[in-house]
Amino acid sequence: MNRNKFIKISSIAGLGIVALPQLSFTDMLQDFTRDQLIGKGNPDIEGASYTQTMHKETKAALEKMKAAAAKDAIYIEVVSAYRSFQRQKEIFEGKYTRFTNQGLAPEDAINKIIEYSTIPGTSRHHWGTDIDIIQAKVPKPESVLQPKHFHGNGPFCKLKDWLTEHAADFGFYEVYTDNANRKGFKYEPWHFSYAPVSKPMLQAYKKLNLKQVFTEEKIKGSEHFTEAFISKYRSENILDINPKLLS
Ligand SMILES: [Zn+2]
C-alpha cells in the first residue's frame, strides 16, 4: 500500500466512513523512511520558496482553507513551512556555539535552546505537514510570532477565531495548545499541522531511536544529551501536544 493511498483512506476514516482494508498498522509505517522523518529528503515535499515548500497534500488542503477564509475576509499568510534537517542543524548549532561561548555550561545551553528551537531531526517542520501562519492585510507587528497578537485586540485575533471554528474541517490542528498542564514547547497559536499526513508520520517517528539519530548525524553538543534528557524531550517536547494529533 502506498502512502498516498493510506492518506486518502485515513481522510475518509476521519469523516467517519471507516474504510480501512485488512492491513496491519506496521505495513503503513514502512511507508516512511528514516530520512523522510528527520527532514533529509522527501519526494512529496514541493515548493519554490521557503514559505511555499511543504508536503503536496498539506499544500492542497491549505489552498482550500485559504480560499474559504478569504470568503470571510480573513487572509492567511504562511511565514514558515518545511524546514530541512540541515537548516535546523545550522540554527541549533549556531545557538549552541553562541551560548557556550558566552560561558553557559553545555547542559544549560541545550536547555536554553530547546525553550524555542528543536533539536535537528525532531522538528515537525521537517515533515512538510506543519505551518506557521499569520493574518495578512492587517497592520503587521515587528515580531509576528507572539501569542498576544492572536488574542484580545491583537492584529491576528480574527484569524485565531476563524481557525478555532474551521481549521479542523480542512484537517489542520494547533499543535502546541494553550493548556497549562501541557509540558514541552510553549503555546504557539500560529503553528498548525495537517493531521491526515502528520498523524501517521508521528506514529512512524515514535519508532525511531533518537539517540542513534543524534549520534549518527553528529549534532554539536549531542554528546551531552543523556538518556534521561532524551527521554524527557521525547515525552514532553515531541509527544505532549494536542491529543487530536496523537493517534
Ligand atoms: Zn512552527
JSON list of C-alpha atoms and ligand atoms in Angstrom, two decimals:
[
{"chain": "A", "resi": 1, "resn": "MET", "atom": "CA", "xyz": [0.00, 0.00, 0.00]},
{"chain": "A", "resi": 2, "resn": "ASN", "atom": "CA", "xyz": [1.49, 3.30, -0.89]},
{"chain": "A", "resi": 3, "resn": "ARG", "atom": "CA", "xyz": [1.33, 6.23, 1.44]},
{"chain": "A", "resi": 4, "resn": "ASN", "atom": "CA", "xyz": [-0.86, 8.39, -0.74]},
{"chain": "A", "resi": 5, "resn": "LYS", "atom": "CA", "xyz": [-3.45, 5.67, -0.72]},
{"chain": "A", "resi": 6, "resn": "PHE", "atom": "CA", "xyz": [-3.16, 5.47, 3.05]},
{"chain": "A", "resi": 7, "resn": "ILE", "atom": "CA", "xyz": [-3.62, 9.21, 3.38]},
{"chain": "A", "resi": 8, "resn": "LYS", "atom": "CA", "xyz": [-6.75, 9.11, 1.25]},
{"chain": "A", "resi": 9, "resn": "ILE", "atom": "CA", "xyz": [-8.14, 6.27, 3.32]},
{"chain": "A", "resi": 10, "resn": "SER", "atom": "CA", "xyz": [-7.31, 7.98, 6.59]},
{"chain": "A", "resi": 11, "resn": "SER", "atom": "CA", "xyz": [-9.04, 11.13, 5.35]},
{"chain": "A", "resi": 12, "resn": "ILE", "atom": "CA", "xyz": [-12.13, 9.10, 4.62]},
{"chain": "A", "resi": 13, "resn": "ALA", "atom": "CA", "xyz": [-11.87, 7.46, 8.03]},
{"chain": "A", "resi": 14, "resn": "GLY", "atom": "CA", "xyz": [-11.63, 10.94, 9.53]},
{"chain": "A", "resi": 15, "resn": "LEU", "atom": "CA", "xyz": [-15.04, 11.70, 8.06]},
{"chain": "A", "resi": 16, "resn": "GLY", "atom": "CA", "xyz": [-16.47, 8.76, 9.90]},
{"chain": "A", "resi": 17, "resn": "ILE", "atom": "CA", "xyz": [-16.67, 6.40, 6.94]},
{"chain": "A", "resi": 18, "resn": "VAL", "atom": "CA", "xyz": [-14.37, 3.63, 8.09]},
{"chain": "A", "resi": 19, "resn": "ALA", "atom": "CA", "xyz": [-12.82, 2.00, 5.06]},
{"chain": "A", "resi": 20, "resn": "LEU", "atom": "CA", "xyz": [-9.54, 0.55, 6.30]},
{"chain": "A", "resi": 21, "resn": "PRO", "atom": "CA", "xyz": [-8.57, -2.61, 4.45]},
{"chain": "A", "resi": 22, "resn": "GLN", "atom": "CA", "xyz": [-7.08, -5.73, 6.03]},
{"chain": "A", "resi": 23, "resn": "LEU", "atom": "CA", "xyz": [-3.61, -4.32, 6.57]},
{"chain": "A", "resi": 24, "resn": "SER", "atom": "CA", "xyz": [-1.65, -4.15, 9.76]},
{"chain": "A", "resi": 25, "resn": "PHE", "atom": "CA", "xyz": [-0.58, -0.78, 11.09]},
{"chain": "A", "resi": 26, "resn": "THR", "atom": "CA", "xyz": [3.06, -1.81, 10.76]},
{"chain": "A", "resi": 27, "resn": "ASP", "atom": "CA", "xyz": [2.66, -2.10, 6.99]},
{"chain": "A", "resi": 28, "resn": "MET", "atom": "CA", "xyz": [1.70, 1.54, 6.87]},
{"chain": "A", "resi": 29, "resn": "LEU", "atom": "CA", "xyz": [4.61, 2.69, 8.99]},
{"chain": "A", "resi": 30, "resn": "GLN", "atom": "CA", "xyz": [7.02, 1.22, 6.50]},
{"chain": "A", "resi": 31, "resn": "ASP", "atom": "CA", "xyz": [5.93, 3.89, 4.04]},
{"chain": "A", "resi": 32, "resn": "PHE", "atom": "CA", "xyz": [8.14, 6.45, 5.79]},
{"chain": "A", "resi": 33, "resn": "THR", "atom": "CA", "xyz": [11.90, 6.30, 5.73]},
{"chain": "A", "resi": 34, "resn": "ARG", "atom": "CA", "xyz": [14.19, 7.48, 8.50]},
{"chain": "A", "resi": 35, "resn": "ASP", "atom": "CA", "xyz": [15.35, 10.31, 6.26]},
{"chain": "A", "resi": 36, "resn": "GLN", "atom": "CA", "xyz": [11.81, 11.48, 5.49]},
{"chain": "A", "resi": 37, "resn": "LEU", "atom": "CA", "xyz": [11.06, 11.55, 9.21]},
{"chain": "A", "resi": 38, "resn": "ILE", "atom": "CA", "xyz": [14.09, 13.68, 10.07]},
{"chain": "A", "resi": 39, "resn": "GLY", "atom": "CA", "xyz": [13.87, 16.19, 7.22]},
{"chain": "A", "resi": 40, "resn": "LYS", "atom": "CA", "xyz": [16.53, 14.80, 4.95]},
{"chain": "A", "resi": 41, "resn": "GLY", "atom": "CA", "xyz": [14.56, 14.37, 1.77]},
{"chain": "A", "resi": 42, "resn": "ASN", "atom": "CA", "xyz": [11.00, 13.54, 0.87]},
{"chain": "A", "resi": 43, "resn": "PRO", "atom": "CA", "xyz": [9.79, 13.35, -2.75]},
{"chain": "A", "resi": 44, "resn": "ASP", "atom": "CA", "xyz": [6.32, 14.51, -1.65]},
{"chain": "A", "resi": 45, "resn": "ILE", "atom": "CA", "xyz": [7.68, 17.85, -0.49]},
{"chain": "A", "resi": 46, "resn": "GLU", "atom": "CA", "xyz": [7.40, 20.51, -3.13]},
{"chain": "A", "resi": 47, "resn": "GLY", "atom": "CA", "xyz": [7.62, 24.26, -3.42]},
{"chain": "A", "resi": 48, "resn": "ALA", "atom": "CA", "xyz": [9.52, 27.13, -4.95]},
{"chain": "A", "resi": 49, "resn": "SER", "atom": "CA", "xyz": [10.18, 29.26, -1.88]},
{"chain": "A", "resi": 50, "resn": "TYR", "atom": "CA", "xyz": [10.74, 28.90, 1.86]},
{"chain": "A", "resi": 51, "resn": "THR", "atom": "CA", "xyz": [7.14, 29.67, 2.76]},
{"chain": "A", "resi": 52, "resn": "GLN", "atom": "CA", "xyz": [5.69, 27.59, -0.09]},
{"chain": "A", "resi": 53, "resn": "THR", "atom": "CA", "xyz": [7.69, 24.42, 0.42]},
{"chain": "A", "resi": 54, "resn": "MET", "atom": "CA", "xyz": [5.56, 21.73, 2.07]},
{"chain": "A", "resi": 55, "resn": "HIS", "atom": "CA", "xyz": [4.07, 18.29, 1.61]},
{"chain": "A", "resi": 56, "resn": "LYS", "atom": "CA", "xyz": [1.89, 18.34, -1.50]},
{"chain": "A", "resi": 57, "resn": "GLU", "atom": "CA", "xyz": [-1.15, 17.10, 0.44]},
{"chain": "A", "resi": 58, "resn": "THR", "atom": "CA", "xyz": [-0.64, 19.84, 3.04]},
{"chain": "A", "resi": 59, "resn": "LYS", "atom": "CA", "xyz": [-0.46, 22.41, 0.29]},
{"chain": "A", "resi": 60, "resn": "ALA", "atom": "CA", "xyz": [-3.67, 21.22, -1.37]},
{"chain": "A", "resi": 61, "resn": "ALA", "atom": "CA", "xyz": [-5.55, 21.36, 1.94]},
{"chain": "A", "resi": 62, "resn": "LEU", "atom": "CA", "xyz": [-4.06, 24.75, 2.79]},
{"chain": "A", "resi": 63, "resn": "GLU", "atom": "CA", "xyz": [-5.17, 26.20, -0.54]},
{"chain": "A", "resi": 64, "resn": "LYS", "atom": "CA", "xyz": [-8.73, 25.09, 0.21]},
{"chain": "A", "resi": 65, "resn": "MET", "atom": "CA", "xyz": [-8.57, 26.56, 3.71]},
{"chain": "A", "resi": 66, "resn": "LYS", "atom": "CA", "xyz": [-7.12, 29.84, 2.41]},
{"chain": "A", "resi": 67, "resn": "ALA", "atom": "CA", "xyz": [-9.90, 30.17, -0.14]},
{"chain": "A", "resi": 68, "resn": "ALA", "atom": "CA", "xyz": [-12.58, 29.51, 2.47]},
{"chain": "A", "resi": 69, "resn": "ALA", "atom": "CA", "xyz": [-11.02, 32.01, 4.88]},
{"chain": "A", "resi": 70, "resn": "ALA", "atom": "CA", "xyz": [-10.76, 34.64, 2.13]},
{"chain": "A", "resi": 71, "resn": "LYS", "atom": "CA", "xyz": [-14.52, 34.39, 1.63]},
{"chain": "A", "resi": 72, "resn": "ASP", "atom": "CA", "xyz": [-14.81, 35.55, 5.24]},
{"chain": "A", "resi": 73, "resn": "ALA", "atom": "CA", "xyz": [-12.25, 38.32, 4.55]},
{"chain": "A", "resi": 74, "resn": "ILE", "atom": "CA", "xyz": [-9.55, 36.53, 6.57]},
{"chain": "A", "resi": 75, "resn": "TYR", "atom": "CA", "xyz": [-6.32, 36.30, 4.62]},
{"chain": "A", "resi": 76, "resn": "ILE", "atom": "CA", "xyz": [-3.89, 33.57, 5.67]},
{"chain": "A", "resi": 77, "resn": "GLU", "atom": "CA", "xyz": [-0.16, 34.15, 5.23]},
{"chain": "A", "resi": 78, "resn": "VAL", "atom": "CA", "xyz": [2.39, 31.38, 5.76]},
{"chain": "A", "resi": 79, "resn": "VAL", "atom": "CA", "xyz": [5.58, 32.53, 7.47]},
{"chain": "A", "resi": 80, "resn": "SER", "atom": "CA", "xyz": [7.23, 29.13, 7.85]},
{"chain": "A", "resi": 81, "resn": "ALA", "atom": "CA", "xyz": [6.58, 25.71, 6.33]},
{"chain": "A", "resi": 82, "resn": "TYR", "atom": "CA", "xyz": [9.02, 22.88, 5.54]},
{"chain": "A", "resi": 83, "resn": "ARG", "atom": "CA", "xyz": [12.40, 23.19, 7.20]},
{"chain": "A", "resi": 84, "resn": "SER", "atom": "CA", "xyz": [15.21, 20.80, 6.31]},
{"chain": "A", "resi": 85, "resn": "PHE", "atom": "CA", "xyz": [17.38, 18.91, 8.75]},
{"chain": "A", "resi": 86, "resn": "GLN", "atom": "CA", "xyz": [20.36, 20.91, 7.56]},
{"chain": "A", "resi": 87, "resn": "ARG", "atom": "CA", "xyz": [18.67, 24.26, 8.25]},
{"chain": "A", "resi": 88, "resn": "GLN", "atom": "CA", "xyz": [17.60, 23.15, 11.74]},
{"chain": "A", "resi": 89, "resn": "LYS", "atom": "CA", "xyz": [21.15, 21.91, 12.39]},
{"chain": "A", "resi": 90, "resn": "GLU", "atom": "CA", "xyz": [22.51, 25.35, 11.49]},
{"chain": "A", "resi": 91, "resn": "ILE", "atom": "CA", "xyz": [20.03, 27.05, 13.84]},
{"chain": "A", "resi": 92, "resn": "PHE", "atom": "CA", "xyz": [20.71, 24.67, 16.72]},
{"chain": "A", "resi": 93, "resn": "GLU", "atom": "CA", "xyz": [24.48, 24.62, 16.38]},
{"chain": "A", "resi": 94, "resn": "GLY", "atom": "CA", "xyz": [24.65, 28.40, 15.91]},
{"chain": "A", "resi": 95, "resn": "LYS", "atom": "CA", "xyz": [22.86, 28.90, 19.21]},
{"chain": "A", "resi": 96, "resn": "TYR", "atom": "CA", "xyz": [24.90, 26.18, 20.93]},
{"chain": "A", "resi": 97, "resn": "THR", "atom": "CA", "xyz": [28.15, 27.84, 19.91]},
{"chain": "A", "resi": 98, "resn": "ARG", "atom": "CA", "xyz": [26.91, 31.29, 20.91]},
{"chain": "A", "resi": 99, "resn": "PHE", "atom": "CA", "xyz": [25.60, 30.24, 24.32]},
{"chain": "A", "resi": 100, "resn": "THR", "atom": "CA", "xyz": [28.63, 28.14, 25.25]},
{"chain": "A", "resi": 101, "resn": "ASN", "atom": "CA", "xyz": [30.96, 30.94, 24.09]},
{"chain": "A", "resi": 102, "resn": "GLN", "atom": "CA", "xyz": [29.04, 33.23, 26.45]},
{"chain": "A", "resi": 103, "resn": "GLY", "atom": "CA", "xyz": [30.05, 30.88, 29.25]},
{"chain": "A", "resi": 104, "resn": "LEU", "atom": "CA", "xyz": [26.99, 28.66, 29.65]},
{"chain": "A", "resi": 105, "resn": "ALA", "atom": "CA", "xyz": [27.63, 25.03, 30.56]},
{"chain": "A", "resi": 106, "resn": "PRO", "atom": "CA", "xyz": [26.69, 22.69, 27.67]},
{"chain": "A", "resi": 107, "resn": "GLU", "atom": "CA", "xyz": [23.64, 21.30, 29.51]},
{"chain": "A", "resi": 108, "resn": "ASP", "atom": "CA", "xyz": [22.37, 24.81, 30.30]},
{"chain": "A", "resi": 109, "resn": "ALA", "atom": "CA", "xyz": [22.95, 25.93, 26.72]},
{"chain": "A", "resi": 110, "resn": "ILE", "atom": "CA", "xyz": [20.95, 22.97, 25.42]},
{"chain": "A", "resi": 111, "resn": "ASN", "atom": "CA", "xyz": [18.07, 23.62, 27.82]},
{"chain": "A", "resi": 112, "resn": "LYS", "atom": "CA", "xyz": [18.03, 27.28, 26.79]},
{"chain": "A", "resi": 113, "resn": "ILE", "atom": "CA", "xyz": [17.96, 26.39, 23.08]},
{"chain": "A", "resi": 114, "resn": "ILE", "atom": "CA", "xyz": [15.07, 23.99, 23.42]},
{"chain": "A", "resi": 115, "resn": "GLU", "atom": "CA", "xyz": [12.86, 26.64, 25.01]},
{"chain": "A", "resi": 116, "resn": "TYR", "atom": "CA", "xyz": [12.22, 27.91, 21.48]},
{"chain": "A", "resi": 117, "resn": "SER", "atom": "CA", "xyz": [14.06, 25.68, 19.00]},
{"chain": "A", "resi": 118, "resn": "THR", "atom": "CA", "xyz": [14.00, 21.98, 18.31]},
{"chain": "A", "resi": 119, "resn": "ILE", "atom": "CA", "xyz": [16.91, 19.60, 18.18]},
{"chain": "A", "resi": 120, "resn": "PRO", "atom": "CA", "xyz": [17.65, 18.89, 14.48]},
{"chain": "A", "resi": 121, "resn": "GLY", "atom": "CA", "xyz": [15.83, 15.74, 13.41]},
{"chain": "A", "resi": 122, "resn": "THR", "atom": "CA", "xyz": [12.93, 16.39, 15.80]},
{"chain": "A", "resi": 123, "resn": "SER", "atom": "CA", "xyz": [11.12, 19.34, 14.24]},
{"chain": "A", "resi": 124, "resn": "ARG", "atom": "CA", "xyz": [7.60, 18.77, 12.95]},
{"chain": "A", "resi": 125, "resn": "HIS", "atom": "CA", "xyz": [8.53, 21.27, 10.24]},
{"chain": "A", "resi": 126, "resn": "HIS", "atom": "CA", "xyz": [10.78, 18.51, 8.83]},
{"chain": "A", "resi": 127, "resn": "TRP", "atom": "CA", "xyz": [7.66, 16.66, 7.71]},
{"chain": "A", "resi": 128, "resn": "GLY", "atom": "CA", "xyz": [6.21, 19.36, 5.45]},
{"chain": "A", "resi": 129, "resn": "THR", "atom": "CA", "xyz": [2.93, 18.93, 7.32]},
{"chain": "A", "resi": 130, "resn": "ASP", "atom": "CA", "xyz": [3.29, 21.81, 9.74]},
{"chain": "A", "resi": 131, "resn": "ILE", "atom": "CA", "xyz": [2.99, 25.50, 9.02]},
{"chain": "A", "resi": 132, "resn": "ASP", "atom": "CA", "xyz": [3.27, 28.76, 10.95]},
{"chain": "A", "resi": 133, "resn": "ILE", "atom": "CA", "xyz": [0.55, 31.14, 9.82]},
{"chain": "A", "resi": 134, "resn": "ILE", "atom": "CA", "xyz": [-0.46, 34.72, 10.50]},
{"chain": "A", "resi": 135, "resn": "GLN", "atom": "CA", "xyz": [-3.15, 37.03, 9.17]},
{"chain": "A", "resi": 136, "resn": "ALA", "atom": "CA", "xyz": [-2.31, 39.14, 6.12]},
{"chain": "A", "resi": 137, "resn": "LYS", "atom": "CA", "xyz": [-3.76, 42.54, 5.14]},
{"chain": "A", "resi": 138, "resn": "VAL", "atom": "CA", "xyz": [-3.71, 43.77, 8.75]},
{"chain": "A", "resi": 139, "resn": "PRO", "atom": "CA", "xyz": [-1.09, 46.02, 10.42]},
{"chain": "A", "resi": 140, "resn": "LYS", "atom": "CA", "xyz": [1.90, 43.76, 10.96]},
{"chain": "A", "resi": 141, "resn": "PRO", "atom": "CA", "xyz": [3.74, 43.94, 14.32]},
{"chain": "A", "resi": 142, "resn": "GLU", "atom": "CA", "xyz": [7.53, 43.80, 14.38]},
{"chain": "A", "resi": 143, "resn": "SER", "atom": "CA", "xyz": [7.85, 40.28, 15.75]},
{"chain": "A", "resi": 144, "resn": "VAL", "atom": "CA", "xyz": [4.86, 38.35, 14.41]},
{"chain": "A", "resi": 145, "resn": "LEU", "atom": "CA", "xyz": [5.08, 35.04, 16.26]},
{"chain": "A", "resi": 146, "resn": "GLN", "atom": "CA", "xyz": [3.88, 36.11, 19.70]},
{"chain": "A", "resi": 147, "resn": "PRO", "atom": "CA", "xyz": [0.75, 34.70, 21.37]},
{"chain": "A", "resi": 148, "resn": "LYS", "atom": "CA", "xyz": [-0.51, 38.18, 22.37]},
{"chain": "A", "resi": 149, "resn": "HIS", "atom": "CA", "xyz": [-1.05, 39.08, 18.70]},
{"chain": "A", "resi": 150, "resn": "PHE", "atom": "CA", "xyz": [-3.64, 36.29, 18.42]},
{"chain": "A", "resi": 151, "resn": "HIS", "atom": "CA", "xyz": [-5.74, 37.34, 21.41]},
{"chain": "A", "resi": 152, "resn": "GLY", "atom": "CA", "xyz": [-7.64, 40.33, 22.74]},
{"chain": "A", "resi": 153, "resn": "ASN", "atom": "CA", "xyz": [-7.20, 43.23, 20.35]},
{"chain": "A", "resi": 154, "resn": "GLY", "atom": "CA", "xyz": [-4.19, 41.63, 18.66]},
{"chain": "A", "resi": 155, "resn": "PRO", "atom": "CA", "xyz": [-3.87, 42.03, 14.88]},
{"chain": "A", "resi": 156, "resn": "PHE", "atom": "CA", "xyz": [-4.33, 38.29, 14.25]},
{"chain": "A", "resi": 157, "resn": "CYS", "atom": "CA", "xyz": [-7.24, 37.62, 16.62]},
{"chain": "A", "resi": 158, "resn": "LYS", "atom": "CA", "xyz": [-9.79, 37.34, 13.79]},
{"chain": "A", "resi": 159, "resn": "LEU", "atom": "CA", "xyz": [-7.64, 34.65, 12.19]},
{"chain": "A", "resi": 160, "resn": "LYS", "atom": "CA", "xyz": [-7.39, 32.84, 15.52]},
{"chain": "A", "resi": 161, "resn": "ASP", "atom": "CA", "xyz": [-11.18, 32.85, 15.93]},
{"chain": "A", "resi": 162, "resn": "TRP", "atom": "CA", "xyz": [-11.68, 31.66, 12.36]},
{"chain": "A", "resi": 163, "resn": "LEU", "atom": "CA", "xyz": [-9.18, 28.82, 12.76]},
{"chain": "A", "resi": 164, "resn": "THR", "atom": "CA", "xyz": [-10.74, 27.72, 16.04]},
{"chain": "A", "resi": 165, "resn": "GLU", "atom": "CA", "xyz": [-14.02, 27.34, 14.21]},
{"chain": "A", "resi": 166, "resn": "HIS", "atom": "CA", "xyz": [-12.91, 25.98, 10.83]},
{"chain": "A", "resi": 167, "resn": "ALA", "atom": "CA", "xyz": [-9.32, 24.66, 10.71]},
{"chain": "A", "resi": 168, "resn": "ALA", "atom": "CA", "xyz": [-10.29, 21.10, 11.66]},
{"chain": "A", "resi": 169, "resn": "ASP", "atom": "CA", "xyz": [-12.70, 20.96, 8.70]},
{"chain": "A", "resi": 170, "resn": "PHE", "atom": "CA", "xyz": [-9.61, 21.18, 6.49]},
{"chain": "A", "resi": 171, "resn": "GLY", "atom": "CA", "xyz": [-7.52, 18.73, 8.55]},
{"chain": "A", "resi": 172, "resn": "PHE", "atom": "CA", "xyz": [-5.47, 21.36, 10.38]},
{"chain": "A", "resi": 173, "resn": "TYR", "atom": "CA", "xyz": [-4.92, 21.34, 14.14]},
{"chain": "A", "resi": 174, "resn": "GLU", "atom": "CA", "xyz": [-3.00, 23.54, 16.55]},
{"chain": "A", "resi": 175, "resn": "VAL", "atom": "CA", "xyz": [-0.04, 21.53, 17.90]},
{"chain": "A", "resi": 176, "resn": "TYR", "atom": "CA", "xyz": [1.24, 23.43, 20.94]},
{"chain": "A", "resi": 177, "resn": "THR", "atom": "CA", "xyz": [-2.07, 24.28, 22.58]},
{"chain": "A", "resi": 178, "resn": "ASP", "atom": "CA", "xyz": [-2.78, 26.79, 25.34]},
{"chain": "A", "resi": 179, "resn": "ASN", "atom": "CA", "xyz": [-3.03, 24.23, 28.11]},
{"chain": "A", "resi": 180, "resn": "ALA", "atom": "CA", "xyz": [-1.41, 24.97, 31.46]},
{"chain": "A", "resi": 181, "resn": "ASN", "atom": "CA", "xyz": [-0.87, 21.25, 32.08]},
{"chain": "A", "resi": 182, "resn": "ARG", "atom": "CA", "xyz": [0.96, 20.71, 28.82]},
{"chain": "A", "resi": 183, "resn": "LYS", "atom": "CA", "xyz": [4.76, 20.44, 29.01]},
{"chain": "A", "resi": 184, "resn": "GLY", "atom": "CA", "xyz": [7.36, 20.81, 26.26]},
{"chain": "A", "resi": 185, "resn": "PHE", "atom": "CA", "xyz": [7.13, 23.70, 23.84]},
{"chain": "A", "resi": 186, "resn": "LYS", "atom": "CA", "xyz": [5.21, 26.78, 24.86]},
{"chain": "A", "resi": 187, "resn": "TYR", "atom": "CA", "xyz": [1.85, 27.81, 23.40]},
{"chain": "A", "resi": 188, "resn": "GLU", "atom": "CA", "xyz": [2.09, 28.58, 19.67]},
{"chain": "A", "resi": 189, "resn": "PRO", "atom": "CA", "xyz": [-1.24, 29.84, 18.29]},
{"chain": "A", "resi": 190, "resn": "TRP", "atom": "CA", "xyz": [0.38, 30.17, 14.84]},
{"chain": "A", "resi": 191, "resn": "HIS", "atom": "CA", "xyz": [1.61, 26.58, 14.41]},
{"chain": "A", "resi": 192, "resn": "PHE", "atom": "CA", "xyz": [-0.81, 24.20, 12.65]},
{"chain": "A", "resi": 193, "resn": "SER", "atom": "CA", "xyz": [-0.38, 20.65, 11.50]},
{"chain": "A", "resi": 194, "resn": "TYR", "atom": "CA", "xyz": [-2.09, 18.81, 8.65]},
{"chain": "A", "resi": 195, "resn": "ALA", "atom": "CA", "xyz": [-3.28, 15.75, 10.56]},
{"chain": "A", "resi": 196, "resn": "PRO", "atom": "CA", "xyz": [-4.00, 13.28, 7.71]},
{"chain": "A", "resi": 197, "resn": "VAL", "atom": "CA", "xyz": [-0.26, 13.20, 6.95]},
{"chain": "A", "resi": 198, "resn": "SER", "atom": "CA", "xyz": [1.33, 14.19, 10.26]},
{"chain": "A", "resi": 199, "resn": "LYS", "atom": "CA", "xyz": [-0.52, 11.64, 12.38]},
{"chain": "A", "resi": 200, "resn": "PRO", "atom": "CA", "xyz": [0.84, 8.59, 10.53]},
{"chain": "A", "resi": 201, "resn": "MET", "atom": "CA", "xyz": [4.24, 10.29, 10.37]},
{"chain": "A", "resi": 202, "resn": "LEU", "atom": "CA", "xyz": [4.29, 10.75, 14.15]},
{"chain": "A", "resi": 203, "resn": "GLN", "atom": "CA", "xyz": [3.37, 7.10, 14.64]},
{"chain": "A", "resi": 204, "resn": "ALA", "atom": "CA", "xyz": [6.31, 6.09, 12.45]},
{"chain": "A", "resi": 205, "resn": "TYR", "atom": "CA", "xyz": [8.54, 8.67, 14.12]},
{"chain": "A", "resi": 206, "resn": "LYS", "atom": "CA", "xyz": [7.89, 7.15, 17.54]},
{"chain": "A", "resi": 207, "resn": "LYS", "atom": "CA", "xyz": [9.76, 4.05, 16.38]},
{"chain": "A", "resi": 208, "resn": "LEU", "atom": "CA", "xyz": [12.98, 5.95, 15.68]},
{"chain": "A", "resi": 209, "resn": "ASN", "atom": "CA", "xyz": [15.91, 5.59, 18.06]},
{"chain": "A", "resi": 210, "resn": "LEU", "atom": "CA", "xyz": [16.60, 9.26, 18.69]},
{"chain": "A", "resi": 211, "resn": "LYS", "atom": "CA", "xyz": [19.91, 8.78, 20.46]},
{"chain": "A", "resi": 212, "resn": "GLN", "atom": "CA", "xyz": [21.16, 6.86, 17.45]},
{"chain": "A", "resi": 213, "resn": "VAL", "atom": "CA", "xyz": [19.93, 9.60, 15.08]},
{"chain": "A", "resi": 214, "resn": "PHE", "atom": "CA", "xyz": [21.69, 12.36, 17.08]},
{"chain": "A", "resi": 215, "resn": "THR", "atom": "CA", "xyz": [24.93, 10.39, 17.17]},
{"chain": "A", "resi": 216, "resn": "GLU", "atom": "CA", "xyz": [24.85, 9.41, 13.51]},
{"chain": "A", "resi": 217, "resn": "GLU", "atom": "CA", "xyz": [24.16, 13.00, 12.45]},
{"chain": "A", "resi": 218, "resn": "LYS", "atom": "CA", "xyz": [26.99, 14.33, 14.65]},
{"chain": "A", "resi": 219, "resn": "ILE", "atom": "CA", "xyz": [24.93, 17.16, 16.13]},
{"chain": "A", "resi": 220, "resn": "LYS", "atom": "CA", "xyz": [27.13, 19.57, 18.02]},
{"chain": "A", "resi": 221, "resn": "GLY", "atom": "CA", "xyz": [26.54, 19.21, 21.76]},
{"chain": "A", "resi": 222, "resn": "SER", "atom": "CA", "xyz": [24.75, 15.86, 21.40]},
{"chain": "A", "resi": 223, "resn": "GLU", "atom": "CA", "xyz": [27.43, 14.17, 23.50]},
{"chain": "A", "resi": 224, "resn": "HIS", "atom": "CA", "xyz": [25.78, 16.00, 26.41]},
{"chain": "A", "resi": 225, "resn": "PHE", "atom": "CA", "xyz": [22.33, 14.51, 25.70]},
{"chain": "A", "resi": 226, "resn": "THR", "atom": "CA", "xyz": [21.86, 11.96, 28.49]},
{"chain": "A", "resi": 227, "resn": "GLU", "atom": "CA", "xyz": [19.36, 9.09, 28.29]},
{"chain": "A", "resi": 228, "resn": "ALA", "atom": "CA", "xyz": [17.18, 10.94, 30.83]},
{"chain": "A", "resi": 229, "resn": "PHE", "atom": "CA", "xyz": [17.33, 14.15, 28.79]},
{"chain": "A", "resi": 230, "resn": "ILE", "atom": "CA", "xyz": [16.33, 12.38, 25.56]},
{"chain": "A", "resi": 231, "resn": "SER", "atom": "CA", "xyz": [13.54, 10.51, 27.28]},
{"chain": "A", "resi": 232, "resn": "LYS", "atom": "CA", "xyz": [12.13, 13.75, 28.80]},
{"chain": "A", "resi": 233, "resn": "TYR", "atom": "CA", "xyz": [12.48, 15.60, 25.48]},
{"chain": "A", "resi": 234, "resn": "ARG", "atom": "CA", "xyz": [10.63, 12.79, 23.71]},
{"chain": "A", "resi": 235, "resn": "SER", "atom": "CA", "xyz": [7.72, 12.65, 26.16]},
{"chain": "A", "resi": 236, "resn": "GLU", "atom": "CA", "xyz": [7.38, 16.41, 26.63]},
{"chain": "A", "resi": 237, "resn": "ASN", "atom": "CA", "xyz": [8.60, 18.23, 23.51]},
{"chain": "A", "resi": 238, "resn": "ILE", "atom": "CA", "xyz": [7.62, 15.64, 20.91]},
{"chain": "A", "resi": 239, "resn": "LEU", "atom": "CA", "xyz": [4.60, 13.90, 22.44]},
{"chain": "A", "resi": 240, "resn": "ASP", "atom": "CA", "xyz": [2.95, 16.39, 24.82]},
{"chain": "A", "resi": 241, "resn": "ILE", "atom": "CA", "xyz": [0.93, 18.05, 22.07]},
{"chain": "A", "resi": 242, "resn": "ASN", "atom": "CA", "xyz": [-2.70, 18.43, 21.07]},
{"chain": "A", "resi": 243, "resn": "PRO", "atom": "CA", "xyz": [-4.20, 14.93, 21.70]},
{"chain": "A", "resi": 244, "resn": "LYS", "atom": "CA", "xyz": [-6.03, 15.19, 18.36]},
{"chain": "A", "resi": 245, "resn": "LEU", "atom": "CA", "xyz": [-2.67, 14.68, 16.65]},
{"chain": "A", "resi": 246, "resn": "LEU", "atom": "CA", "xyz": [-1.58, 11.68, 18.67]},
{"chain": "A", "resi": 247, "resn": "SER", "atom": "CA", "xyz": [-3.45, 8.70, 17.27]},
{"chain": "B", "resi": 1, "resn": "ZN", "atom": "ZN", "xyz": [6.17, 26.18, 13.78]}
]
